[in-house]
mmCIF file of C-alpha atoms in Angstrom:
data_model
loop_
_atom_site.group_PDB
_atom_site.id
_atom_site.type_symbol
_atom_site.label_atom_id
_atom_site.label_comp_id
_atom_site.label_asym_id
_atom_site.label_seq_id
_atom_site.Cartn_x
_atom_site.Cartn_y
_atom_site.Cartn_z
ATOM 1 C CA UNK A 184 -7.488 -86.066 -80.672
ATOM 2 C CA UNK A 185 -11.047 -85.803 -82.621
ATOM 3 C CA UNK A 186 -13.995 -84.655 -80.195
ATOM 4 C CA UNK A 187 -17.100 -86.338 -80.476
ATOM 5 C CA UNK A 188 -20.092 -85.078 -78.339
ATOM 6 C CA UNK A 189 -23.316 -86.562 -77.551
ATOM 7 C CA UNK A 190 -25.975 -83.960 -77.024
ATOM 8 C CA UNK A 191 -29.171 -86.531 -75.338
ATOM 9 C CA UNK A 192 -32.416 -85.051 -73.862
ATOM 10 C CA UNK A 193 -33.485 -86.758 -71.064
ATOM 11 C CA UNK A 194 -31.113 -88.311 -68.133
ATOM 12 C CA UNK A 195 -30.008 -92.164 -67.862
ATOM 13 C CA UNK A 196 -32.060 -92.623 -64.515
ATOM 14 C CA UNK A 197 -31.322 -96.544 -64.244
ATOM 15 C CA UNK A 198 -27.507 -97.605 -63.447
ATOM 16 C CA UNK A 199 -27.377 -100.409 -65.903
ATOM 17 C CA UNK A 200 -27.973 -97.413 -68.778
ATOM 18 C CA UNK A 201 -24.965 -95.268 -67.353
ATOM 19 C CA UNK A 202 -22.857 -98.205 -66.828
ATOM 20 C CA UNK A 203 -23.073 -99.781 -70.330
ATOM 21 C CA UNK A 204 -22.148 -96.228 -71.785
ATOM 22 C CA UNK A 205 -19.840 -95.426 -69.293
ATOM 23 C CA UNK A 206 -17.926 -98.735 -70.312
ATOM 24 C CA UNK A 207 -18.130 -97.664 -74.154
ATOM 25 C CA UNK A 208 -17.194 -94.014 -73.097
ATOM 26 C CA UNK A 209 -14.166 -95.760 -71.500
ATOM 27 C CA UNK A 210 -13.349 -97.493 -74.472
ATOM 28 C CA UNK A 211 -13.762 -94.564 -77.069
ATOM 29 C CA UNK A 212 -11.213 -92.699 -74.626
ATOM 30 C CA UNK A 213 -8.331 -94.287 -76.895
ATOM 31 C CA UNK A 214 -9.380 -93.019 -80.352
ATOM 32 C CA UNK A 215 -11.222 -89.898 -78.715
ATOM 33 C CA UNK A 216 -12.194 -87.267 -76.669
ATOM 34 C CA UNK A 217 -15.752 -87.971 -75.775
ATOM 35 C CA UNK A 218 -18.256 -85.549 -73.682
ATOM 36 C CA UNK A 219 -21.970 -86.002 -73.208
ATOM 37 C CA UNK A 220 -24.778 -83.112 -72.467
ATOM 38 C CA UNK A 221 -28.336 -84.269 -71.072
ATOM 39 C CA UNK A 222 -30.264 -81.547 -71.696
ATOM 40 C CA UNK A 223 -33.516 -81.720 -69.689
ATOM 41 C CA UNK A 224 -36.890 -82.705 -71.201
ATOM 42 C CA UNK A 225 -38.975 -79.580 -71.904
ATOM 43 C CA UNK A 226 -42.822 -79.224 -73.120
ATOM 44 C CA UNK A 227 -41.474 -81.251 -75.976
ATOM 45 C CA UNK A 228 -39.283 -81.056 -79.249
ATOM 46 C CA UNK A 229 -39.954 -77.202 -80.358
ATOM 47 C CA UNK A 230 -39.308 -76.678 -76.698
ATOM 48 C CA UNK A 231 -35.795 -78.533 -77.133
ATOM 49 C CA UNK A 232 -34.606 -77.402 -80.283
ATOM 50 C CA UNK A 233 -32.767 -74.002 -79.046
ATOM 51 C CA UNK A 234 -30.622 -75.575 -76.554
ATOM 52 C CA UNK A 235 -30.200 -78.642 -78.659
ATOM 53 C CA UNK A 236 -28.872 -76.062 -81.196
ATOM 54 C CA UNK A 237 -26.758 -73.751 -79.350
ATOM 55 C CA UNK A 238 -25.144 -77.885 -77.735
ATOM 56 C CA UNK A 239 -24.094 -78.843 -81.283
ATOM 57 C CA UNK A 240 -20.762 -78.562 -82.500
ATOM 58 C CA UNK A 241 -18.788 -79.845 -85.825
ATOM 59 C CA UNK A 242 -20.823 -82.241 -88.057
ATOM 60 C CA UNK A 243 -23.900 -83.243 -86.818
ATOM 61 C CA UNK A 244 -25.959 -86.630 -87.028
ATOM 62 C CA UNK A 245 -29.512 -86.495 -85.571
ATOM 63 C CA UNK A 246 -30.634 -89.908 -84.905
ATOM 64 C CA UNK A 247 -33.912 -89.582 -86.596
ATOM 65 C CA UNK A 248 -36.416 -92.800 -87.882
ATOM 66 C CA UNK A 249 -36.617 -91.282 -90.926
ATOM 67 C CA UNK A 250 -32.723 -91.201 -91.514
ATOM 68 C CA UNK A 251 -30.309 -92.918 -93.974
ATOM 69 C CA UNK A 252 -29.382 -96.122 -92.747
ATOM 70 C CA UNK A 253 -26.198 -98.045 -93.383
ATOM 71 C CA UNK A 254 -24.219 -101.170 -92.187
ATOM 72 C CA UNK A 255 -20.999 -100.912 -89.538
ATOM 73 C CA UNK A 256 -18.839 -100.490 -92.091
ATOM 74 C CA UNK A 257 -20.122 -97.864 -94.184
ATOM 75 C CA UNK A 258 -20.857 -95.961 -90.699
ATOM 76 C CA UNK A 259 -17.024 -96.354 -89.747
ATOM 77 C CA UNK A 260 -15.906 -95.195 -93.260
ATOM 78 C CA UNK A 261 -18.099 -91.966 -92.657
ATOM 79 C CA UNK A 262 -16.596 -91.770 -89.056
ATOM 80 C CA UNK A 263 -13.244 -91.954 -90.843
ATOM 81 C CA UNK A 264 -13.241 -89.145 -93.412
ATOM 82 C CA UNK A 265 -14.658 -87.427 -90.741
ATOM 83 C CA UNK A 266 -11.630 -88.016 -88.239
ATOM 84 C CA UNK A 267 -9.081 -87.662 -91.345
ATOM 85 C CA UNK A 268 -10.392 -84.290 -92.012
ATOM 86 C CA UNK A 269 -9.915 -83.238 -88.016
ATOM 87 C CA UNK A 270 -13.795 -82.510 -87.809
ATOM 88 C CA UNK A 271 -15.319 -82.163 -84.641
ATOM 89 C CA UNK A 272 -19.056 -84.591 -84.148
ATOM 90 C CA UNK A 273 -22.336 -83.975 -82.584
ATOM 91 C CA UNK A 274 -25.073 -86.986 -82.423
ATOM 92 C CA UNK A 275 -28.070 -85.903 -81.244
ATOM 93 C CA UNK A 276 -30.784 -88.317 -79.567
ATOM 94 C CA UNK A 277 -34.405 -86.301 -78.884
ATOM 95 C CA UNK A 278 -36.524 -87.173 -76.214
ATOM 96 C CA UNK A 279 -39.266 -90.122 -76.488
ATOM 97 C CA UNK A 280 -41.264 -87.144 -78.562
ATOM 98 C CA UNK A 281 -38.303 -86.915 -81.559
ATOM 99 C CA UNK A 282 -37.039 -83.600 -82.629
ATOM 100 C CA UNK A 283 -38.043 -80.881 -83.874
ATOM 101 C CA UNK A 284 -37.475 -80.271 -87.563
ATOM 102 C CA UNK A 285 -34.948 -77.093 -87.072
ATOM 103 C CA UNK A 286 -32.976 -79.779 -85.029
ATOM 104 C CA UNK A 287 -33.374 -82.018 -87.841
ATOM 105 C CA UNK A 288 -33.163 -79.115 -90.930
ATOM 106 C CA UNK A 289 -29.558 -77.810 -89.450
ATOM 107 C CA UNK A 290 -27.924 -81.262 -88.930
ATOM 108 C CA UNK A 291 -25.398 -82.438 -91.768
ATOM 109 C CA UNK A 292 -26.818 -85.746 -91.719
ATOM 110 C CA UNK A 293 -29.768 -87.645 -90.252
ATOM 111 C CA UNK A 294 -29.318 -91.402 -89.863
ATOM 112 C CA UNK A 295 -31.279 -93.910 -88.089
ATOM 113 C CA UNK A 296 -30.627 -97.423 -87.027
ATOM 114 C CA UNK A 297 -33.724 -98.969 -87.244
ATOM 115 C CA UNK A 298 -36.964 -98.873 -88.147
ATOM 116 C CA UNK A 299 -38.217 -100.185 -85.214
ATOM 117 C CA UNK A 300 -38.630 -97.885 -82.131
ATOM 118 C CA UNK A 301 -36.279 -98.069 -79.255
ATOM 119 C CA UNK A 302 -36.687 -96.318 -75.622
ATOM 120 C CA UNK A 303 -33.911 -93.197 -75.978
ATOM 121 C CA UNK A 304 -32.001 -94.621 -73.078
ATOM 122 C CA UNK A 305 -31.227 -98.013 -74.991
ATOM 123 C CA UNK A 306 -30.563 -95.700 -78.196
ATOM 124 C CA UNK A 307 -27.917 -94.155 -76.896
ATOM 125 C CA UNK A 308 -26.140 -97.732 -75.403
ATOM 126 C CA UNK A 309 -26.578 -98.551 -79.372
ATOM 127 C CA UNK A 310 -25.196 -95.490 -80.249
ATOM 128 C CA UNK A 311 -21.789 -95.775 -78.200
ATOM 129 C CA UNK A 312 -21.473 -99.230 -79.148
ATOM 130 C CA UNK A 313 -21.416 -98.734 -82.995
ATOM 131 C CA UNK A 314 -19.025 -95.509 -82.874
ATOM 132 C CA UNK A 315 -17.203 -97.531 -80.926
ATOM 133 C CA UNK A 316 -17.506 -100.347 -83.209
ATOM 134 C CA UNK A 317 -16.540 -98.176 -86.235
ATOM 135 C CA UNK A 318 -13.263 -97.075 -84.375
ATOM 136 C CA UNK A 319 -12.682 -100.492 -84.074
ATOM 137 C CA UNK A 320 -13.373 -101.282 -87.719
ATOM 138 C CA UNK A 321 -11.012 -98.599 -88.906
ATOM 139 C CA UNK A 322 -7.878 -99.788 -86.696
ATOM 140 C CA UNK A 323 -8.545 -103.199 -87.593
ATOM 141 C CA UNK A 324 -9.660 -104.799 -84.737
ATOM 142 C CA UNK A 325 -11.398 -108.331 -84.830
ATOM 143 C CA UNK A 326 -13.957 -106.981 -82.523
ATOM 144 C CA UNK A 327 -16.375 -106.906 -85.902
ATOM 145 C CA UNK A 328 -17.148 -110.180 -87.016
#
């Protein structure tokens, strides 16, 4: 079973964030093995970026504004050649002060969903959702309309 882990600095504090990704975490237990590290909030990014680092594993996406972007689909086809070649997955979400560019510099891939900015708790409810969306996609689910 593919491993994809979520490396997030900062902690969910309010229950309706760990609930929502809890319920996606529950969900994404079919297609894979899931495991999340909150890393604390330092200083700031630079003060991040070793433990960040030494938390990533596999290919890596840092969620980062100035990203690639791409529809569901295209995400779940990049999700799937991913899984077909047995690769282990990082996404990293920084703090509310981004990442530091050696986060961003050793990363395979930097995508972003928007380019609006979102509070890093919603981000990673968003997150969950659409790699659980692209699972979905890729078995054929209706659940994308």
């Amino acid at each position: 079973m593919i491993k994809i882990n979520f490396v997030c600095v900062g902690k969910l504090k309010e229950g309706y964030w760990r609930e929502a990704v809890g319920e996606y975490a529950k969900r994404l237990s079919r297609f894979c093995k899931t495991e999340i590290r909150e890393l604390p909030e330092r200083g700031g990014p630079r003060d991040e970026a070793e433990e960040i680092l030494r938390a990533c594993r596999g290919y890596t996406f840092a969620l980062a504004v100035e990203g690639g972007s791409c529809g569901s689909e295209k995400f779940a086809e990049k999700l799937k050649a991913l899984c077909d070649r047995g690769e282990e997955m990082t996404f990293v979400i920084g703090s509310s002060c981004g990442l530091d560019g050696s986060v961003k510099a050793s990363a395979n891939e930097l995508i972003s969903f928007s380019q609006m900015t979102f509070p890093h708790q919603m981000m990673r409810v968003i997150l969950f959702e659409q790699v659980y969306r692209a699972f979905m996609i890729n078995s054929g689910s209706e659940y994308h309309k």
